[in-house]
Amino acid sequence: MNSPAVLEQLINALRCLPGVGPKSSTRMAYHLLQRDREGAQRLAASLQQALDKLAHCDYCNNFSEHAVCSLCHDSQRDKSALCVIEMPTDLMMLENTRSYQGQYFVLMGKLSPMDGIGPKDIHLDKLLKRAQDSLVEEVILATNFTSEGEATAHYIGQMLKSRGIKVSRIARGLPMGGEIEYVDSGTLSTALLERKIVT
């Protein structure tokens, strides 16, 4: 028996979420339609609102409703330190440690030639402009300790050092292959505090 085309469209749309395959997307679609139509309406409205209102902060590249996000707008933040991270979830984890009071730059990804992701895809031109701001004295590379994260850190480090910018890398308090999003606050705080100058 063929499902209605609109239902198939919903099931296929849900598969865009990470870790969601055909069975999970089918289960989600039926749950939303059969058990939680009100939740489905809220989900649809929230998604549309996010798509309409969110853009990238002019300074840190994170998602924001305004041209400059609240973190970049905060006059209490240390403008001399710029921490480069892969994703907004990494920013949230670093903020939870309460051990870093500087600025951020969110790449929104990492270099991955196998997936066709190159320097232009992770906003390196915008990062370079930000790093050359006269207030920035140190750029801290806090990409994940995966092969792609290491390659990204190396590429950015070489790019910035060739322009005379001081670059450091967070310490390996994080497990090899680990991702910042899943590390406990203590380990992440130690890694940040014990960062090393990139040579």
PDB file of C-alpha atoms in Angstrom:
ATOM      1  CA  MET A   1       0.000   0.000   0.000  1.00  0.00           C
ATOM      2  CA  ASN A   2       1.338   3.387  -1.025  1.00  0.00           C
ATOM      3  CA  SER A   3       1.358   6.161   1.565  1.00  0.00           C
ATOM      4  CA  PRO A   4      -0.130   9.540   0.641  1.00  0.00           C
ATOM      5  CA  ALA A   5       2.385  11.715  -1.184  1.00  0.00           C
ATOM      6  CA  VAL A   6       2.223  14.421   1.502  1.00  0.00           C
ATOM      7  CA  LEU A   7       3.079  11.859   4.206  1.00  0.00           C
ATOM      8  CA  GLU A   8       6.033  10.558   2.160  1.00  0.00           C
ATOM      9  CA  GLN A   9       7.206  14.142   1.723  1.00  0.00           C
ATOM     10  CA  LEU A  10       7.112  14.668   5.515  1.00  0.00           C
ATOM     11  CA  ILE A  11       8.982  11.410   6.170  1.00  0.00           C
ATOM     12  CA  ASN A  12      11.664  12.333   3.645  1.00  0.00           C
ATOM     13  CA  ALA A  13      11.953  15.865   5.079  1.00  0.00           C
ATOM     14  CA  LEU A  14      12.590  14.506   8.592  1.00  0.00           C
ATOM     15  CA  ARG A  15      15.515  12.460   7.247  1.00  0.00           C
ATOM     16  CA  CYS A  16      17.559  15.662   6.896  1.00  0.00           C
ATOM     17  CA  LEU A  17      18.135  15.545  10.684  1.00  0.00           C
ATOM     18  CA  PRO A  18      21.442  13.967  11.794  1.00  0.00           C
ATOM     19  CA  GLY A  19      21.166  10.310  12.769  1.00  0.00           C
ATOM     20  CA  VAL A  20      17.619   9.983  11.432  1.00  0.00           C
ATOM     21  CA  GLY A  21      17.101   7.182   8.941  1.00  0.00           C
ATOM     22  CA  PRO A  22      13.974   5.869   7.179  1.00  0.00           C
ATOM     23  CA  LYS A  23      12.554   4.030  10.226  1.00  0.00           C
ATOM     24  CA  SER A  24      13.113   6.903  12.648  1.00  0.00           C
ATOM     25  CA  SER A  25      11.674   9.497  10.268  1.00  0.00           C
ATOM     26  CA  THR A  26       8.604   7.323   9.675  1.00  0.00           C
ATOM     27  CA  ARG A  27       8.103   6.872  13.417  1.00  0.00           C
ATOM     28  CA  MET A  28       8.469  10.635  14.006  1.00  0.00           C
ATOM     29  CA  ALA A  29       6.042  11.526  11.224  1.00  0.00           C
ATOM     30  CA  TYR A  30       3.354   9.147  12.509  1.00  0.00           C
ATOM     31  CA  HIS A  31       3.867  10.351  16.091  1.00  0.00           C
ATOM     32  CA  LEU A  32       3.477  14.004  15.124  1.00  0.00           C
ATOM     33  CA  LEU A  33       0.392  13.336  13.007  1.00  0.00           C
ATOM     34  CA  GLN A  34      -1.337  10.857  15.294  1.00  0.00           C
ATOM     35  CA  ARG A  35      -0.311  11.798  18.845  1.00  0.00           C
ATOM     36  CA  ASP A  36       0.961  15.379  18.868  1.00  0.00           C
ATOM     37  CA  ARG A  37      -0.522  17.605  16.186  1.00  0.00           C
ATOM     38  CA  GLU A  38      -0.173  20.612  18.480  1.00  0.00           C
ATOM     39  CA  GLY A  39       3.529  19.835  18.887  1.00  0.00           C
ATOM     40  CA  ALA A  40       3.834  19.480  15.111  1.00  0.00           C
ATOM     41  CA  GLN A  41       2.271  22.936  14.672  1.00  0.00           C
ATOM     42  CA  ARG A  42       4.725  24.433  17.200  1.00  0.00           C
ATOM     43  CA  LEU A  43       7.629  22.684  15.486  1.00  0.00           C
ATOM     44  CA  ALA A  44       6.598  23.971  12.060  1.00  0.00           C
ATOM     45  CA  ALA A  45       6.091  27.529  13.374  1.00  0.00           C
ATOM     46  CA  SER A  46       9.395  27.521  15.276  1.00  0.00           C
ATOM     47  CA  LEU A  47      11.314  26.241  12.261  1.00  0.00           C
ATOM     48  CA  GLN A  48       9.768  28.903  10.027  1.00  0.00           C
ATOM     49  CA  GLN A  49      10.473  31.628  12.576  1.00  0.00           C
ATOM     50  CA  ALA A  50      14.108  30.518  12.935  1.00  0.00           C
ATOM     51  CA  LEU A  51      14.552  30.473   9.158  1.00  0.00           C
ATOM     52  CA  ASP A  52      13.006  33.938   8.852  1.00  0.00           C
ATOM     53  CA  LYS A  53      14.755  35.659  11.759  1.00  0.00           C
ATOM     54  CA  LEU A  54      18.160  34.055  12.269  1.00  0.00           C
ATOM     55  CA  ALA A  55      21.264  35.076  10.347  1.00  0.00           C
ATOM     56  CA  HIS A  56      25.001  35.095  11.125  1.00  0.00           C
ATOM     57  CA  CYS A  57      26.524  37.616  13.537  1.00  0.00           C
ATOM     58  CA  ASP A  58      28.792  40.037  11.679  1.00  0.00           C
ATOM     59  CA  TYR A  59      31.623  39.414  14.164  1.00  0.00           C
ATOM     60  CA  CYS A  60      31.521  35.832  15.438  1.00  0.00           C
ATOM     61  CA  ASN A  61      29.501  34.166  12.659  1.00  0.00           C
ATOM     62  CA  ASN A  62      27.194  32.479  15.220  1.00  0.00           C
ATOM     63  CA  PHE A  63      23.437  32.535  14.694  1.00  0.00           C
ATOM     64  CA  SER A  64      21.813  35.769  15.819  1.00  0.00           C
ATOM     65  CA  GLU A  65      18.584  37.718  15.444  1.00  0.00           C
ATOM     66  CA  HIS A  66      20.629  40.924  15.133  1.00  0.00           C
ATOM     67  CA  ALA A  67      23.632  42.032  13.094  1.00  0.00           C
ATOM     68  CA  VAL A  68      25.781  41.698  16.239  1.00  0.00           C
ATOM     69  CA  CYS A  69      24.957  38.970  18.781  1.00  0.00           C
ATOM     70  CA  SER A  70      24.704  39.555  22.534  1.00  0.00           C
ATOM     71  CA  LEU A  71      28.107  37.956  23.269  1.00  0.00           C
ATOM     72  CA  CYS A  72      29.938  40.167  20.784  1.00  0.00           C
ATOM     73  CA  HIS A  73      27.990  43.176  22.029  1.00  0.00           C
ATOM     74  CA  ASP A  74      28.995  42.506  25.665  1.00  0.00           C
ATOM     75  CA  SER A  75      31.525  45.162  26.707  1.00  0.00           C
ATOM     76  CA  GLN A  76      32.734  42.951  29.582  1.00  0.00           C
ATOM     77  CA  ARG A  77      34.204  40.329  27.223  1.00  0.00           C
ATOM     78  CA  ASP A  78      37.977  40.276  26.625  1.00  0.00           C
ATOM     79  CA  LYS A  79      38.434  41.637  23.100  1.00  0.00           C
ATOM     80  CA  SER A  80      42.094  40.552  22.943  1.00  0.00           C
ATOM     81  CA  ALA A  81      41.319  36.788  22.781  1.00  0.00           C
ATOM     82  CA  LEU A  82      39.480  35.155  19.883  1.00  0.00           C
ATOM     83  CA  CYS A  83      38.526  31.477  20.246  1.00  0.00           C
ATOM     84  CA  VAL A  84      37.854  29.609  16.982  1.00  0.00           C
ATOM     85  CA  ILE A  85      35.366  26.748  17.241  1.00  0.00           C
ATOM     86  CA  GLU A  86      33.569  24.501  14.799  1.00  0.00           C
ATOM     87  CA  MET A  87      29.904  24.731  15.807  1.00  0.00           C
ATOM     88  CA  PRO A  88      27.502  26.784  17.996  1.00  0.00           C
ATOM     89  CA  THR A  89      27.162  23.763  20.325  1.00  0.00           C
ATOM     90  CA  ASP A  90      30.907  24.063  21.039  1.00  0.00           C
ATOM     91  CA  LEU A  91      30.394  27.695  22.028  1.00  0.00           C
ATOM     92  CA  MET A  92      27.659  26.673  24.462  1.00  0.00           C
ATOM     93  CA  MET A  93      29.940  24.075  26.061  1.00  0.00           C
ATOM     94  CA  LEU A  94      32.825  26.529  26.422  1.00  0.00           C
ATOM     95  CA  GLU A  95      30.530  29.127  27.966  1.00  0.00           C
ATOM     96  CA  ASN A  96      29.299  26.517  30.468  1.00  0.00           C
ATOM     97  CA  THR A  97      32.867  26.119  31.787  1.00  0.00           C
ATOM     98  CA  ARG A  98      32.901  29.809  32.829  1.00  0.00           C
ATOM     99  CA  SER A  99      36.675  29.731  32.283  1.00  0.00           C
ATOM    100  CA  TYR A 100      36.852  31.807  29.108  1.00  0.00           C
ATOM    101  CA  GLN A 101      35.781  35.441  28.865  1.00  0.00           C
ATOM    102  CA  GLY A 102      37.049  36.308  25.390  1.00  0.00           C
ATOM    103  CA  GLN A 103      35.425  36.518  21.979  1.00  0.00           C
ATOM    104  CA  TYR A 104      34.499  33.670  19.610  1.00  0.00           C
ATOM    105  CA  PHE A 105      34.465  32.836  15.943  1.00  0.00           C
ATOM    106  CA  VAL A 106      32.207  29.961  14.837  1.00  0.00           C
ATOM    107  CA  LEU A 107      33.359  28.260  11.626  1.00  0.00           C
ATOM    108  CA  MET A 108      30.040  26.426  11.135  1.00  0.00           C
ATOM    109  CA  GLY A 109      31.962  23.333  10.080  1.00  0.00           C
ATOM    110  CA  LYS A 110      35.456  21.990   9.471  1.00  0.00           C
ATOM    111  CA  LEU A 111      37.668  21.307   6.495  1.00  0.00           C
ATOM    112  CA  SER A 112      36.728  17.992   4.928  1.00  0.00           C
ATOM    113  CA  PRO A 113      37.890  17.489   1.328  1.00  0.00           C
ATOM    114  CA  MET A 114      36.157  14.082   1.209  1.00  0.00           C
ATOM    115  CA  ASP A 115      32.840  15.880   1.783  1.00  0.00           C
ATOM    116  CA  GLY A 116      33.710  18.739  -0.536  1.00  0.00           C
ATOM    117  CA  ILE A 117      34.134  21.266   2.312  1.00  0.00           C
ATOM    118  CA  GLY A 118      36.981  23.669   1.647  1.00  0.00           C
ATOM    119  CA  PRO A 119      38.247  26.937   3.172  1.00  0.00           C
ATOM    120  CA  LYS A 120      35.500  29.066   1.582  1.00  0.00           C
ATOM    121  CA  ASP A 121      32.806  26.841   3.099  1.00  0.00           C
ATOM    122  CA  ILE A 122      33.903  27.537   6.687  1.00  0.00           C
ATOM    123  CA  HIS A 123      34.097  31.341   6.423  1.00  0.00           C
ATOM    124  CA  LEU A 124      37.895  31.640   6.650  1.00  0.00           C
ATOM    125  CA  ASP A 125      37.858  35.000   4.850  1.00  0.00           C
ATOM    126  CA  LYS A 126      35.578  36.369   7.575  1.00  0.00           C
ATOM    127  CA  LEU A 127      37.772  34.803  10.282  1.00  0.00           C
ATOM    128  CA  LEU A 128      40.912  36.380   8.817  1.00  0.00           C
ATOM    129  CA  LYS A 129      39.281  39.811   8.795  1.00  0.00           C
ATOM    130  CA  ARG A 130      38.182  39.316  12.415  1.00  0.00           C
ATOM    131  CA  ALA A 131      41.607  38.041  13.538  1.00  0.00           C
ATOM    132  CA  GLN A 132      43.316  41.075  12.018  1.00  0.00           C
ATOM    133  CA  ASP A 133      41.203  43.407  14.145  1.00  0.00           C
ATOM    134  CA  SER A 134      43.651  45.613  16.040  1.00  0.00           C
ATOM    135  CA  LEU A 135      42.147  44.523  19.390  1.00  0.00           C
ATOM    136  CA  VAL A 136      42.832  40.790  18.871  1.00  0.00           C
ATOM    137  CA  GLU A 137      46.157  39.697  20.397  1.00  0.00           C
ATOM    138  CA  GLU A 138      45.712  35.907  20.396  1.00  0.00           C
ATOM    139  CA  VAL A 139      43.655  33.437  18.390  1.00  0.00           C
ATOM    140  CA  ILE A 140      42.870  30.220  20.273  1.00  0.00           C
ATOM    141  CA  LEU A 141      42.170  27.208  18.053  1.00  0.00           C
ATOM    142  CA  ALA A 142      39.527  25.060  19.757  1.00  0.00           C
ATOM    143  CA  THR A 143      38.489  22.759  16.938  1.00  0.00           C
ATOM    144  CA  ASN A 144      37.770  19.120  17.776  1.00  0.00           C
ATOM    145  CA  PHE A 145      40.556  16.540  18.049  1.00  0.00           C
ATOM    146  CA  THR A 146      39.306  14.578  15.056  1.00  0.00           C
ATOM    147  CA  SER A 147      41.338  14.254  11.862  1.00  0.00           C
ATOM    148  CA  GLU A 148      39.221  16.983  10.210  1.00  0.00           C
ATOM    149  CA  GLY A 149      39.414  19.209  13.283  1.00  0.00           C
ATOM    150  CA  GLU A 150      43.195  18.817  13.444  1.00  0.00           C
ATOM    151  CA  ALA A 151      43.537  19.589   9.730  1.00  0.00           C
ATOM    152  CA  THR A 152      41.328  22.656  10.171  1.00  0.00           C
ATOM    153  CA  ALA A 153      43.384  23.881  13.147  1.00  0.00           C
ATOM    154  CA  HIS A 154      46.634  23.339  11.231  1.00  0.00           C
ATOM    155  CA  TYR A 155      45.356  25.187   8.156  1.00  0.00           C
ATOM    156  CA  ILE A 156      44.055  28.139  10.185  1.00  0.00           C
ATOM    157  CA  GLY A 157      47.200  28.212  12.335  1.00  0.00           C
ATOM    158  CA  GLN A 158      49.467  28.436   9.283  1.00  0.00           C
ATOM    159  CA  MET A 159      47.229  31.054   7.663  1.00  0.00           C
ATOM    160  CA  LEU A 160      47.241  33.296  10.749  1.00  0.00           C
ATOM    161  CA  LYS A 161      50.898  32.805  11.728  1.00  0.00           C
ATOM    162  CA  SER A 162      52.016  33.802   8.227  1.00  0.00           C
ATOM    163  CA  ARG A 163      50.364  37.154   8.935  1.00  0.00           C
ATOM    164  CA  GLY A 164      52.112  37.587  12.281  1.00  0.00           C
ATOM    165  CA  ILE A 165      49.119  36.717  14.441  1.00  0.00           C
ATOM    166  CA  LYS A 166      49.741  34.881  17.743  1.00  0.00           C
ATOM    167  CA  VAL A 167      48.027  31.479  17.624  1.00  0.00           C
ATOM    168  CA  SER A 168      47.502  28.888  20.367  1.00  0.00           C
ATOM    169  CA  ARG A 169      45.766  25.498  20.431  1.00  0.00           C
ATOM    170  CA  ILE A 170      43.716  24.152  23.333  1.00  0.00           C
ATOM    171  CA  ALA A 171      45.516  21.444  25.289  1.00  0.00           C
ATOM    172  CA  ARG A 172      44.788  17.791  24.695  1.00  0.00           C
ATOM    173  CA  GLY A 173      42.795  17.373  27.854  1.00  0.00           C
ATOM    174  CA  LEU A 174      40.181  16.238  25.390  1.00  0.00           C
ATOM    175  CA  PRO A 175      40.288  12.603  24.277  1.00  0.00           C
ATOM    176  CA  MET A 176      41.639  11.927  20.789  1.00  0.00           C
ATOM    177  CA  GLY A 177      38.698  11.650  18.431  1.00  0.00           C
ATOM    178  CA  GLY A 178      36.499  13.387  21.015  1.00  0.00           C
ATOM    179  CA  GLU A 179      34.170  16.246  20.220  1.00  0.00           C
ATOM    180  CA  ILE A 180      33.816  19.323  22.412  1.00  0.00           C
ATOM    181  CA  GLU A 181      30.034  19.044  22.508  1.00  0.00           C
ATOM    182  CA  TYR A 182      30.246  15.767  24.477  1.00  0.00           C
ATOM    183  CA  VAL A 183      33.086  16.556  26.910  1.00  0.00           C
ATOM    184  CA  ASP A 184      32.499  17.368  30.583  1.00  0.00           C
ATOM    185  CA  SER A 185      33.017  20.957  31.740  1.00  0.00           C
ATOM    186  CA  GLY A 186      36.065  20.194  33.934  1.00  0.00           C
ATOM    187  CA  THR A 187      38.023  18.543  31.127  1.00  0.00           C
ATOM    188  CA  LEU A 188      37.086  21.311  28.709  1.00  0.00           C
ATOM    189  CA  SER A 189      38.032  24.021  31.204  1.00  0.00           C
ATOM    190  CA  THR A 190      41.462  22.416  31.784  1.00  0.00           C
ATOM    191  CA  ALA A 191      42.076  22.069  28.044  1.00  0.00           C
ATOM    192  CA  LEU A 192      41.284  25.729  27.523  1.00  0.00           C
ATOM    193  CA  LEU A 193      43.395  26.969  30.441  1.00  0.00           C
ATOM    194  CA  GLU A 194      46.403  24.810  29.450  1.00  0.00           C
ATOM    195  CA  ARG A 195      46.405  25.763  25.783  1.00  0.00           C
ATOM    196  CA  LYS A 196      49.759  25.902  23.999  1.00  0.00           C
ATOM    197  CA  ILE A 197      51.277  28.361  21.572  1.00  0.00           C
ATOM    198  CA  VAL A 198      51.277  26.933  18.025  1.00  0.00           C
ATOM    199  CA  THR A 199      54.848  26.778  16.679  1.00  0.00           C
TER     200      THR A 199
END
